[in-house]
PDB file of C-alpha atoms and ligand atoms in Angstrom:
ATOM      1  CA  MET A 934      -9.331-251.251  -2.166  1.00 78.00           C
ATOM      2  CA  PRO A 935     -11.103-254.387  -0.857  1.00 83.00           C
ATOM      3  CA  GLU A 936     -13.305-256.309  -3.286  1.00 90.00           C
ATOM      4  CA  PHE A 937     -16.182-256.068  -0.793  1.00 93.00           C
ATOM      5  CA  PHE A 938     -16.702-253.630   2.050  1.00 95.00           C
ATOM      6  CA  SER A 939     -17.718-254.409   5.615  1.00 93.00           C
ATOM      7  CA  ARG A 940     -19.132-252.437   8.497  1.00 94.00           C
ATOM      8  CA  SER A 941     -15.722-251.109   9.593  1.00 95.00           C
ATOM      9  CA  HIS A 942     -15.204-249.418   6.198  1.00 96.00           C
ATOM     10  CA  PHE A 943     -18.576-247.673   6.408  1.00 97.00           C
ATOM     11  CA  GLU A 944     -17.880-246.661   9.998  1.00 96.00           C
ATOM     12  CA  ALA A 945     -14.551-245.082   9.037  1.00 96.00           C
ATOM     13  CA  ALA A 946     -16.414-242.905   6.517  1.00 97.00           C
ATOM     14  CA  VAL A 947     -19.116-242.055   9.049  1.00 97.00           C
ATOM     15  CA  ALA A 948     -16.474-241.079  11.632  1.00 97.00           C
ATOM     16  CA  THR A 949     -14.997-238.552   9.187  1.00 96.00           C
ATOM     17  CA  ILE A 950     -18.438-237.078   8.506  1.00 96.00           C
ATOM     18  CA  ARG A 951     -19.194-236.923  12.239  1.00 96.00           C
ATOM     19  CA  GLU A 952     -16.041-234.859  12.771  1.00 96.00           C
ATOM     20  CA  GLU A 953     -17.644-232.185  10.574  1.00 94.00           C
ATOM     21  CA  THR A 954     -21.212-232.367  11.844  1.00 95.00           C
ATOM     22  CA  GLN A 955     -23.260-234.101  14.509  1.00 94.00           C
ATOM     23  CA  LEU A 956     -26.492-233.583  12.564  1.00 95.00           C
ATOM     24  CA  GLN A 957     -28.479-236.814  12.252  1.00 95.00           C
ATOM     25  CA  PRO A 958     -29.912-236.869   8.709  1.00 97.00           C
ATOM     26  CA  ARG A 959     -33.279-238.556   8.202  1.00 97.00           C
ATOM     27  CA  ILE A 960     -33.275-238.330   4.434  1.00 98.00           C
ATOM     28  CA  GLY A 961     -30.587-239.008   1.832  1.00 97.00           C
ATOM     29  CA  LEU A 962     -30.682-237.393  -1.568  1.00 97.00           C
ATOM     30  CA  ILE A 963     -28.583-238.446  -4.566  1.00 96.00           C
ATOM     31  CA  LEU A 964     -28.341-235.828  -7.293  1.00 92.00           C
ATOM     32  CA  GLY A 965     -27.654-237.040 -10.827  1.00 85.00           C
ATOM     33  CA  SER A 966     -26.144-235.522 -13.976  1.00 73.00           C
ATOM     34  CA  GLY A 967     -26.816-231.814 -14.302  1.00 74.00           C
ATOM     35  CA  LEU A 968     -28.962-231.851 -11.132  1.00 78.00           C
ATOM     36  CA  ASN A 969     -26.215-231.004  -8.635  1.00 79.00           C
ATOM     37  CA  PRO A 970     -27.393-227.380  -8.114  1.00 78.00           C
ATOM     38  CA  LEU A 971     -30.452-228.725  -6.247  1.00 82.00           C
ATOM     39  CA  ALA A 972     -28.105-228.932  -3.248  1.00 87.00           C
ATOM     40  CA  ASP A 973     -27.589-225.152  -3.227  1.00 87.00           C
ATOM     41  CA  ALA A 974     -30.787-224.685  -1.215  1.00 88.00           C
ATOM     42  CA  VAL A 975     -29.547-226.757   1.739  1.00 91.00           C
ATOM     43  CA  GLU A 976     -29.152-224.548   4.839  1.00 86.00           C
ATOM     44  CA  ASP A 977     -26.719-224.567   7.782  1.00 81.00           C
ATOM     45  CA  ASP A 978     -24.753-227.087   5.852  1.00 85.00           C
ATOM     46  CA  VAL A 979     -21.319-228.591   5.869  1.00 94.00           C
ATOM     47  CA  ALA A 980     -19.852-229.693   2.532  1.00 94.00           C
ATOM     48  CA  ILE A 981     -17.348-232.527   2.563  1.00 95.00           C
ATOM     49  CA  PRO A 982     -15.471-233.424  -0.636  1.00 94.00           C
ATOM     50  CA  TYR A 983     -15.737-237.121  -1.431  1.00 94.00           C
ATOM     51  CA  SER A 984     -11.937-237.210  -1.586  1.00 93.00           C
ATOM     52  CA  ALA A 985     -11.828-236.453   2.167  1.00 94.00           C
ATOM     53  CA  ILE A 986     -14.047-239.414   3.107  1.00 95.00           C
ATOM     54  CA  PRO A 987     -12.327-242.822   3.444  1.00 95.00           C
ATOM     55  CA  HIS A 988     -13.249-245.297   0.661  1.00 94.00           C
ATOM     56  CA  PHE A 989     -15.718-242.885  -0.974  1.00 94.00           C
ATOM     57  CA  PRO A 990     -15.607-243.120  -4.788  1.00 93.00           C
ATOM     58  CA  ILE A 991     -14.435-239.871  -6.356  1.00 90.00           C
ATOM     59  CA  VAL A 992     -16.598-238.730  -9.262  1.00 83.00           C
ATOM     60  CA  THR A 993     -14.919-238.108 -12.587  1.00 79.00           C
ATOM     61  CA  VAL A 994     -17.853-237.078 -14.794  1.00 76.00           C
ATOM     62  CA  GLU A 995     -18.640-233.527 -15.825  1.00 75.00           C
ATOM     63  CA  GLY A 996     -21.885-232.361 -14.216  1.00 66.00           C
ATOM     64  CA  HIS A 997     -21.116-234.182 -10.955  1.00 69.00           C
ATOM     65  CA  VAL A 998     -19.537-232.031  -8.232  1.00 79.00           C
ATOM     66  CA  GLY A 999     -18.403-234.738  -5.790  1.00 89.00           C
ATOM     67  CA  ARG A1000     -19.350-233.312  -2.406  1.00 93.00           C
ATOM     68  CA  LEU A1001     -21.439-234.586   0.470  1.00 95.00           C
ATOM     69  CA  ILE A1002     -23.673-231.874   1.909  1.00 95.00           C
ATOM     70  CA  VAL A1003     -25.222-232.309   5.351  1.00 96.00           C
ATOM     71  CA  GLY A1004     -27.774-229.723   6.492  1.00 96.00           C
ATOM     72  CA  TRP A1005     -31.422-228.719   6.437  1.00 96.00           C
ATOM     73  CA  LEU A1006     -33.881-228.606   3.548  1.00 95.00           C
ATOM     74  CA  GLU A1007     -37.574-227.825   4.044  1.00 95.00           C
ATOM     75  CA  GLY A1008     -37.326-228.567   7.748  1.00 94.00           C
ATOM     76  CA  GLN A1009     -35.673-231.964   7.256  1.00 96.00           C
ATOM     77  CA  ALA A1010     -32.178-232.981   8.235  1.00 97.00           C
ATOM     78  CA  VAL A1011     -30.685-234.224   4.970  1.00 97.00           C
ATOM     79  CA  VAL A1012     -27.504-235.693   3.568  1.00 97.00           C
ATOM     80  CA  VAL A1013     -27.113-234.807  -0.084  1.00 96.00           C
ATOM     81  CA  MET A1014     -24.760-236.420  -2.584  1.00 95.00           C
ATOM     82  CA  GLN A1015     -23.787-233.776  -5.083  1.00 92.00           C
ATOM     83  CA  GLY A1016     -22.841-236.221  -7.784  1.00 90.00           C
ATOM     84  CA  ARG A1017     -22.466-239.988  -7.825  1.00 92.00           C
ATOM     85  CA  ALA A1018     -20.010-242.576  -9.071  1.00 93.00           C
ATOM     86  CA  HIS A1019     -20.955-244.878 -11.951  1.00 94.00           C
ATOM     87  CA  TYR A1020     -19.866-248.358 -12.929  1.00 96.00           C
ATOM     88  CA  TYR A1021     -18.596-247.076 -16.286  1.00 95.00           C
ATOM     89  CA  GLU A1022     -16.029-244.889 -14.523  1.00 93.00           C
ATOM     90  CA  GLY A1023     -14.256-248.087 -13.536  1.00 93.00           C
ATOM     91  CA  TYR A1024     -15.714-248.529 -10.065  1.00 95.00           C
ATOM     92  CA  SER A1025     -16.953-251.872  -8.798  1.00 95.00           C
ATOM     93  CA  MET A1026     -20.586-252.185  -7.780  1.00 96.00           C
ATOM     94  CA  ALA A1027     -19.406-252.275  -4.153  1.00 96.00           C
ATOM     95  CA  GLU A1028     -17.727-248.890  -4.667  1.00 96.00           C
ATOM     96  CA  VAL A1029     -20.667-247.390  -6.589  1.00 96.00           C
ATOM     97  CA  THR A1030     -22.993-248.225  -3.700  1.00 97.00           C
ATOM     98  CA  PHE A1031     -20.575-247.533  -0.824  1.00 97.00           C
ATOM     99  CA  PRO A1032     -22.151-244.095  -0.152  1.00 97.00           C
ATOM    100  CA  VAL A1033     -25.597-245.678   0.306  1.00 98.00           C
ATOM    101  CA  ARG A1034     -24.217-247.878   3.106  1.00 98.00           C
ATOM    102  CA  VAL A1035     -22.585-244.828   4.659  1.00 98.00           C
ATOM    103  CA  MET A1036     -25.906-242.970   4.601  1.00 98.00           C
ATOM    104  CA  GLN A1037     -27.588-245.994   6.178  1.00 98.00           C
ATOM    105  CA  VAL A1038     -25.024-246.068   8.986  1.00 97.00           C
ATOM    106  CA  LEU A1039     -25.599-242.312   9.401  1.00 97.00           C
ATOM    107  CA  GLY A1040     -29.213-243.266  10.082  1.00 96.00           C
ATOM    108  CA  ILE A1041     -31.283-242.270   7.043  1.00 98.00           C
ATOM    109  CA  GLU A1042     -34.807-243.697   6.769  1.00 98.00           C
ATOM    110  CA  ILE A1043     -35.568-242.536   3.249  1.00 98.00           C
ATOM    111  CA  LEU A1044     -33.437-242.226   0.105  1.00 98.00           C
ATOM    112  CA  ILE A1045     -34.496-239.937  -2.724  1.00 98.00           C
ATOM    113  CA  VAL A1046     -32.612-240.831  -5.925  1.00 97.00           C
ATOM    114  CA  THR A1047     -32.544-238.710  -9.043  1.00 95.00           C
ATOM    115  CA  ASN A1048     -30.969-239.223 -12.436  1.00 94.00           C
ATOM    116  CA  ALA A1049     -30.926-237.946 -15.966  1.00 91.00           C
ATOM    117  CA  ALA A1050     -32.387-240.541 -18.324  1.00 95.00           C
ATOM    118  CA  GLY A1051     -33.209-241.095 -21.959  1.00 95.00           C
ATOM    119  CA  GLY A1052     -36.940-241.306 -22.693  1.00 96.00           C
ATOM    120  CA  LEU A1053     -38.102-244.576 -24.288  1.00 97.00           C
ATOM    121  CA  ASN A1054     -41.856-244.188 -23.838  1.00 97.00           C
ATOM    122  CA  PRO A1055     -43.107-242.550 -27.070  1.00 95.00           C
ATOM    123  CA  GLU A1056     -45.233-240.134 -24.999  1.00 95.00           C
ATOM    124  CA  PHE A1057     -42.172-238.671 -23.245  1.00 95.00           C
ATOM    125  CA  HIS A1058     -40.365-235.430 -24.139  1.00 91.00           C
ATOM    126  CA  ALA A1059     -37.058-233.924 -23.035  1.00 91.00           C
ATOM    127  CA  GLY A1060     -37.761-231.896 -19.901  1.00 91.00           C
ATOM    128  CA  ASP A1061     -40.344-234.316 -18.473  1.00 93.00           C
ATOM    129  CA  VAL A1062     -39.986-235.633 -14.942  1.00 96.00           C
ATOM    130  CA  MET A1063     -40.723-239.342 -14.474  1.00 97.00           C
ATOM    131  CA  LEU A1064     -41.630-240.911 -11.156  1.00 98.00           C
ATOM    132  CA  ILE A1065     -39.891-244.292 -11.101  1.00 98.00           C
ATOM    133  CA  THR A1066     -42.517-246.970 -10.372  1.00 98.00           C
ATOM    134  CA  ASP A1067     -40.164-249.927 -10.825  1.00 98.00           C
ATOM    135  CA  HIS A1068     -36.869-250.821 -12.445  1.00 98.00           C
ATOM    136  CA  ILE A1069     -35.314-253.427 -14.704  1.00 98.00           C
ATOM    137  CA  ASN A1070     -31.913-254.459 -13.385  1.00 97.00           C
ATOM    138  CA  LEU A1071     -30.477-255.285 -16.793  1.00 96.00           C
ATOM    139  CA  ILE A1072     -26.928-254.517 -15.624  1.00 95.00           C
ATOM    140  CA  GLY A1073     -27.440-256.887 -12.689  1.00 95.00           C
ATOM    141  CA  MET A1074     -29.004-259.743 -14.617  1.00 94.00           C
ATOM    142  CA  GLY A1075     -25.630-260.372 -16.202  1.00 86.00           C
ATOM    143  CA  GLY A1076     -24.010-260.597 -12.751  1.00 90.00           C
ATOM    144  CA  LEU A1077     -23.277-257.002 -11.720  1.00 95.00           C
ATOM    145  CA  ASN A1078     -25.416-256.977  -8.596  1.00 97.00           C
ATOM    146  CA  PRO A1079     -24.095-254.748  -5.791  1.00 97.00           C
ATOM    147  CA  LEU A1080     -25.064-257.401  -3.217  1.00 97.00           C
ATOM    148  CA  ARG A1081     -22.696-259.974  -4.731  1.00 95.00           C
ATOM    149  CA  GLY A1082     -20.228-261.115  -2.090  1.00 95.00           C
ATOM    150  CA  PRO A1083     -20.626-261.898   1.594  1.00 95.00           C
ATOM    151  CA  ASN A1084     -24.056-260.858   2.827  1.00 97.00           C
ATOM    152  CA  LEU A1085     -23.977-258.063   5.390  1.00 97.00           C
ATOM    153  CA  ALA A1086     -26.644-259.579   7.621  1.00 96.00           C
ATOM    154  CA  GLU A1087     -26.707-256.550   9.932  1.00 96.00           C
ATOM    155  CA  PHE A1088     -28.185-254.603   7.006  1.00 97.00           C
ATOM    156  CA  GLY A1089     -30.507-257.198   5.495  1.00 97.00           C
ATOM    157  CA  PRO A1090     -31.133-260.738   4.239  1.00 97.00           C
ATOM    158  CA  ARG A1091     -29.131-262.686   1.643  1.00 97.00           C
ATOM    159  CA  PHE A1092     -32.073-262.681  -0.770  1.00 97.00           C
ATOM    160  CA  PRO A1093     -33.867-259.366  -0.325  1.00 97.00           C
ATOM    161  CA  ASP A1094     -37.365-258.794  -1.690  1.00 96.00           C
ATOM    162  CA  MET A1095     -37.646-256.276  -4.536  1.00 97.00           C
ATOM    163  CA  SER A1096     -41.405-256.501  -5.137  1.00 96.00           C
ATOM    164  CA  GLU A1097     -41.878-252.881  -4.093  1.00 97.00           C
ATOM    165  CA  ALA A1098     -38.475-251.286  -4.530  1.00 98.00           C
ATOM    166  CA  TYR A1099     -40.034-247.828  -4.936  1.00 98.00           C
ATOM    167  CA  ASP A1100     -42.173-247.084  -1.892  1.00 98.00           C
ATOM    168  CA  ALA A1101     -45.902-246.862  -2.720  1.00 98.00           C
ATOM    169  CA  GLN A1102     -46.636-244.233  -0.059  1.00 97.00           C
ATOM    170  CA  LEU A1103     -43.789-242.008  -1.224  1.00 98.00           C
ATOM    171  CA  ARG A1104     -44.975-242.351  -4.834  1.00 98.00           C
ATOM    172  CA  THR A1105     -48.493-241.299  -3.858  1.00 98.00           C
ATOM    173  CA  LEU A1106     -47.074-238.346  -1.956  1.00 98.00           C
ATOM    174  CA  ALA A1107     -44.890-237.268  -4.901  1.00 97.00           C
ATOM    175  CA  LYS A1108     -47.913-237.402  -7.222  1.00 97.00           C
ATOM    176  CA  GLN A1109     -49.989-235.304  -4.823  1.00 97.00           C
ATOM    177  CA  ILE A1110     -47.218-232.715  -4.555  1.00 97.00           C
ATOM    178  CA  ALA A1111     -46.824-232.596  -8.354  1.00 96.00           C
ATOM    179  CA  VAL A1112     -50.576-232.079  -8.885  1.00 97.00           C
ATOM    180  CA  GLY A1113     -50.705-229.383  -6.199  1.00 96.00           C
ATOM    181  CA  ALA A1114     -47.720-227.547  -7.688  1.00 94.00           C
ATOM    182  CA  ASN A1115     -48.895-227.929 -11.286  1.00 93.00           C
ATOM    183  CA  VAL A1116     -45.799-229.870 -12.291  1.00 94.00           C
ATOM    184  CA  PRO A1117     -46.572-232.528 -14.906  1.00 93.00           C
ATOM    185  CA  LEU A1118     -45.307-235.877 -13.652  1.00 96.00           C
ATOM    186  CA  ARG A1119     -44.880-238.985 -15.786  1.00 97.00           C
ATOM    187  CA  GLU A1120     -44.589-242.469 -14.334  1.00 98.00           C
ATOM    188  CA  GLY A1121     -42.647-245.443 -15.562  1.00 98.00           C
ATOM    189  CA  VAL A1122     -40.019-248.138 -15.403  1.00 98.00           C
ATOM    190  CA  TYR A1123     -36.304-247.257 -15.396  1.00 98.00           C
ATOM    191  CA  VAL A1124     -33.752-249.617 -16.926  1.00 98.00           C
ATOM    192  CA  CYS A1125     -30.069-249.453 -15.961  1.00 97.00           C
ATOM    193  CA  LEU A1126     -27.315-250.236 -18.458  1.00 97.00           C
ATOM    194  CA  ALA A1127     -23.565-250.168 -17.822  1.00 96.00           C
ATOM    195  CA  GLY A1128     -22.737-247.388 -20.300  1.00 91.00           C
ATOM    196  CA  PRO A1129     -20.816-245.273 -21.131  1.00 95.00           C
ATOM    197  CA  SER A1130     -21.743-245.614 -24.804  1.00 94.00           C
ATOM    198  CA  PHE A1131     -25.273-244.517 -25.573  1.00 94.00           C
ATOM    199  CA  GLU A1132     -27.718-247.008 -27.100  1.00 95.00           C
ATOM    200  CA  THR A1133     -28.055-247.969 -30.727  1.00 94.00           C
ATOM    201  CA  PRO A1134     -31.527-247.680 -32.262  1.00 94.00           C
ATOM    202  CA  ALA A1135     -31.786-251.486 -32.019  1.00 95.00           C
ATOM    203  CA  ASP A1136     -30.824-251.347 -28.308  1.00 96.00           C
ATOM    204  CA  LEU A1137     -33.577-248.783 -27.778  1.00 96.00           C
ATOM    205  CA  ARG A1138     -36.224-250.882 -29.544  1.00 96.00           C
ATOM    206  CA  PHE A1139     -35.202-253.852 -27.385  1.00 97.00           C
ATOM    207  CA  LEU A1140     -35.463-251.794 -24.189  1.00 97.00           C
ATOM    208  CA  ARG A1141     -38.938-250.613 -25.173  1.00 97.00           C
ATOM    209  CA  LEU A1142     -39.998-254.188 -25.873  1.00 97.00           C
ATOM    210  CA  ILE A1143     -38.934-255.395 -22.444  1.00 98.00           C
ATOM    211  CA  GLY A1144     -41.078-252.728 -20.799  1.00 98.00           C
ATOM    212  CA  ALA A1145     -38.755-249.832 -19.996  1.00 98.00           C
ATOM    213  CA  ASP A1146     -39.917-246.204 -20.151  1.00 98.00           C
ATOM    214  CA  ALA A1147     -36.560-244.574 -19.441  1.00 98.00           C
ATOM    215  CA  VAL A1148     -32.930-245.653 -19.753  1.00 98.00           C
ATOM    216  CA  GLY A1149     -29.859-244.607 -17.811  1.00 97.00           C
ATOM    217  CA  MET A1150     -26.555-245.696 -16.300  1.00 96.00           C
ATOM    218  CA  SER A1151     -27.182-245.382 -12.550  1.00 96.00           C
ATOM    219  CA  THR A1152     -29.724-245.586  -9.718  1.00 97.00           C
ATOM    220  CA  VAL A1153     -30.607-249.301  -9.801  1.00 98.00           C
ATOM    221  CA  PRO A1154     -27.510-250.500  -7.868  1.00 98.00           C
ATOM    222  CA  GLU A1155     -28.063-247.785  -5.247  1.00 98.00           C
ATOM    223  CA  VAL A1156     -31.750-248.665  -4.883  1.00 98.00           C
ATOM    224  CA  ILE A1157     -30.974-252.369  -4.434  1.00 98.00           C
ATOM    225  CA  VAL A1158     -28.543-251.604  -1.607  1.00 98.00           C
ATOM    226  CA  ALA A1159     -30.992-249.136  -0.084  1.00 98.00           C
ATOM    227  CA  ARG A1160     -33.777-251.733  -0.079  1.00 98.00           C
ATOM    228  CA  HIS A1161     -31.477-254.439   1.239  1.00 98.00           C
ATOM    229  CA  GLY A1162     -30.863-252.216   4.247  1.00 97.00           C
ATOM    230  CA  GLY A1163     -34.572-251.424   4.712  1.00 97.00           C
ATOM    231  CA  THR A1164     -34.337-247.828   3.480  1.00 98.00           C
ATOM    232  CA  ARG A1165     -37.490-246.537   1.781  1.00 98.00           C
ATOM    233  CA  VAL A1166     -36.885-245.181  -1.733  1.00 98.00           C
ATOM    234  CA  LEU A1167     -38.348-242.451  -3.902  1.00 98.00           C
ATOM    235  CA  GLY A1168     -36.933-242.316  -7.444  1.00 98.00           C
ATOM    236  CA  LEU A1169     -37.241-239.492  -9.967  1.00 97.00           C
ATOM    237  CA  SER A1170     -35.830-239.423 -13.492  1.00 96.00           C
ATOM    238  CA  GLY A1171     -35.335-236.224 -15.409  1.00 94.00           C
ATOM    239  CA  ILE A1172     -35.905-237.065 -19.064  1.00 94.00           C
ATOM    240  CA  SER A1173     -32.947-235.281 -20.613  1.00 90.00           C
ATOM    241  CA  ASN A1174     -33.277-236.550 -24.184  1.00 91.00           C
ATOM    242  CA  VAL A1175     -35.406-238.833 -26.311  1.00 90.00           C
ATOM    243  CA  PRO A1176     -33.008-240.967 -28.328  1.00 90.00           C
ATOM    244  CA  PRO A1177     -34.343-242.009 -31.759  1.00 87.00           C
ATOM    245  CA  VAL A1178     -35.385-245.647 -32.147  1.00 86.00           C
ATOM    246  CA  GLU A1179     -34.746-245.397 -35.887  1.00 86.00           C
ATOM    247  CA  ALA A1180     -31.449-243.924 -37.062  1.00 77.00           C
ATOM    248  CA  ILE A1181     -31.957-240.292 -38.100  1.00 78.00           C
ATOM    249  CA  PRO A1182     -29.023-238.862 -40.069  1.00 77.00           C
ATOM    250  CA  SER A1183     -27.048-236.323 -38.007  1.00 74.00           C
ATOM    251  CA  VAL A1184     -29.179-236.791 -34.847  1.00 76.00           C
ATOM    252  CA  GLU A1185     -26.814-237.742 -32.022  1.00 78.00           C
ATOM    253  CA  THR A1186     -27.061-238.106 -28.243  1.00 79.00           C
ATOM    254  CA  THR A1187     -24.405-236.166 -26.324  1.00 82.00           C
ATOM    255  CA  HIS A1188     -23.509-235.634 -22.667  1.00 82.00           C
ATOM    256  CA  GLU A1189     -23.807-231.860 -23.234  1.00 81.00           C
ATOM    257  CA  GLU A1190     -27.452-232.348 -24.230  1.00 78.00           C
ATOM    258  CA  VAL A1191     -28.024-234.365 -21.055  1.00 76.00           C
ATOM    259  CA  LEU A1192     -26.462-231.620 -18.892  1.00 78.00           C
ATOM    260  CA  GLU A1193     -28.358-228.846 -20.676  1.00 79.00           C
ATOM    261  CA  ALA A1194     -31.693-230.603 -20.096  1.00 79.00           C
ATOM    262  CA  GLY A1195     -30.665-231.139 -16.470  1.00 75.00           C
ATOM    263  CA  ARG A1196     -30.598-227.373 -16.002  1.00 75.00           C
ATOM    264  CA  MET A1197     -34.143-227.175 -17.435  1.00 79.00           C
ATOM    265  CA  LEU A1198     -35.289-229.950 -15.139  1.00 88.00           C
ATOM    266  CA  ILE A1199     -33.948-228.428 -11.923  1.00 88.00           C
ATOM    267  CA  PRO A1200     -37.002-226.230 -11.136  1.00 90.00           C
ATOM    268  CA  ARG A1201     -39.477-229.085 -11.714  1.00 92.00           C
ATOM    269  CA  LEU A1202     -37.513-231.684  -9.778  1.00 93.00           C
ATOM    270  CA  GLY A1203     -36.747-229.122  -7.074  1.00 92.00           C
ATOM    271  CA  THR A1204     -40.440-228.348  -6.589  1.00 94.00           C
ATOM    272  CA  ILE A1205     -41.347-232.009  -6.200  1.00 95.00           C
ATOM    273  CA  ILE A1206     -38.444-232.872  -3.905  1.00 95.00           C
ATOM    274  CA  ARG A1207     -38.968-229.826  -1.675  1.00 94.00           C
ATOM    275  CA  GLY A1208     -42.698-230.509  -1.513  1.00 96.00           C
ATOM    276  CA  VAL A1209     -42.112-234.126  -0.517  1.00 97.00           C
ATOM    277  CA  LEU A1210     -39.564-233.131   2.150  1.00 96.00           C
ATOM    278  CA  LYS A1211     -41.952-230.562   3.597  1.00 96.00           C
ATOM    279  CA  ALA A1212     -44.769-233.109   3.793  1.00 96.00           C
ATOM    280  CA  LEU A1213     -42.722-235.922   5.358  1.00 94.00           C
TER     281      LEU A1213
HETATM  282  N1  LIG B1504     -29.182-243.253 -22.580  1.00 75.71           N
HETATM  283  C1  LIG B1504     -28.584-243.713 -21.458  1.00 75.71           C
HETATM  284  N2  LIG B1504     -28.360-242.973 -20.403  1.00 75.71           N
HETATM  285  C2  LIG B1504     -28.780-241.695 -20.415  1.00 75.71           C
HETATM  286  C3  LIG B1504     -29.411-241.158 -21.551  1.00 75.71           C
HETATM  287  C4  LIG B1504     -29.625-241.978 -22.685  1.00 75.71           C
HETATM  288  O1  LIG B1504     -30.171-241.562 -23.722  1.00 75.71           O
HETATM  289  N3  LIG B1504     -29.687-239.864 -21.257  1.00 75.71           N
HETATM  290  C5  LIG B1504     -29.247-239.649 -19.991  1.00 75.71           C
HETATM  291  N4  LIG B1504     -28.698-240.754 -19.479  1.00 75.71           N
END
């Protein structure tokens, strides 16, 4: 596995996908923990296991299926990632974000990213959906930026702007869809940590202080690569749990809880995503 990928690696993956389908997807969709069933609604689809695509990271976490679905959803040609790879699984940032480059070479214009996240904002409850307005790249500030390495100038500049990582027009659209469909929609800042251990109460108080509303272990690297390549981004977090900022005896955060809440969140997230696709 090379330390950094180049165009030829992405093109090898695209060639494999093109052998299965000639459909030209306009929109990419990454489905996070417990949210993989959202892909079941895709029509006329082909499903390609990640293991069959050169250089694609294979997912190892429960709740992530590990298939690329290409087909139609609400009248849009889509490419859907049923599960994603995370840094904590042992992948490099280049590997974690490899699929985003592949989707860009496939020709997507818009990337919709979803995740399961812990709620930090005291107003949030498990089961809420949060529109991501901005992120804190805490994992990247220490050096784990997916753009580290030779700049791929054919995708974007060495020092890409991140002043509006989450597209303002797409956010407005998502809010309109949520209001119209009577789905309560929160808004806030997502912070990405490396994981896999969950946060201590002191970690959580720190994350609140620095301005985060939700915490998770994904999304930010993918969004940075998407923006570097000029792809517009819509981000949605499913608040799967609200970890306690003061230790409460016998209250623990578990992956099972995250997956269980994911199932609850599927109808709400599905309504917003389908509404946005229909309107685009
Ligand atoms: N912390 C970090 N990541 C998460 C959480 C959490 O509480 N819930 C879902 N992903």
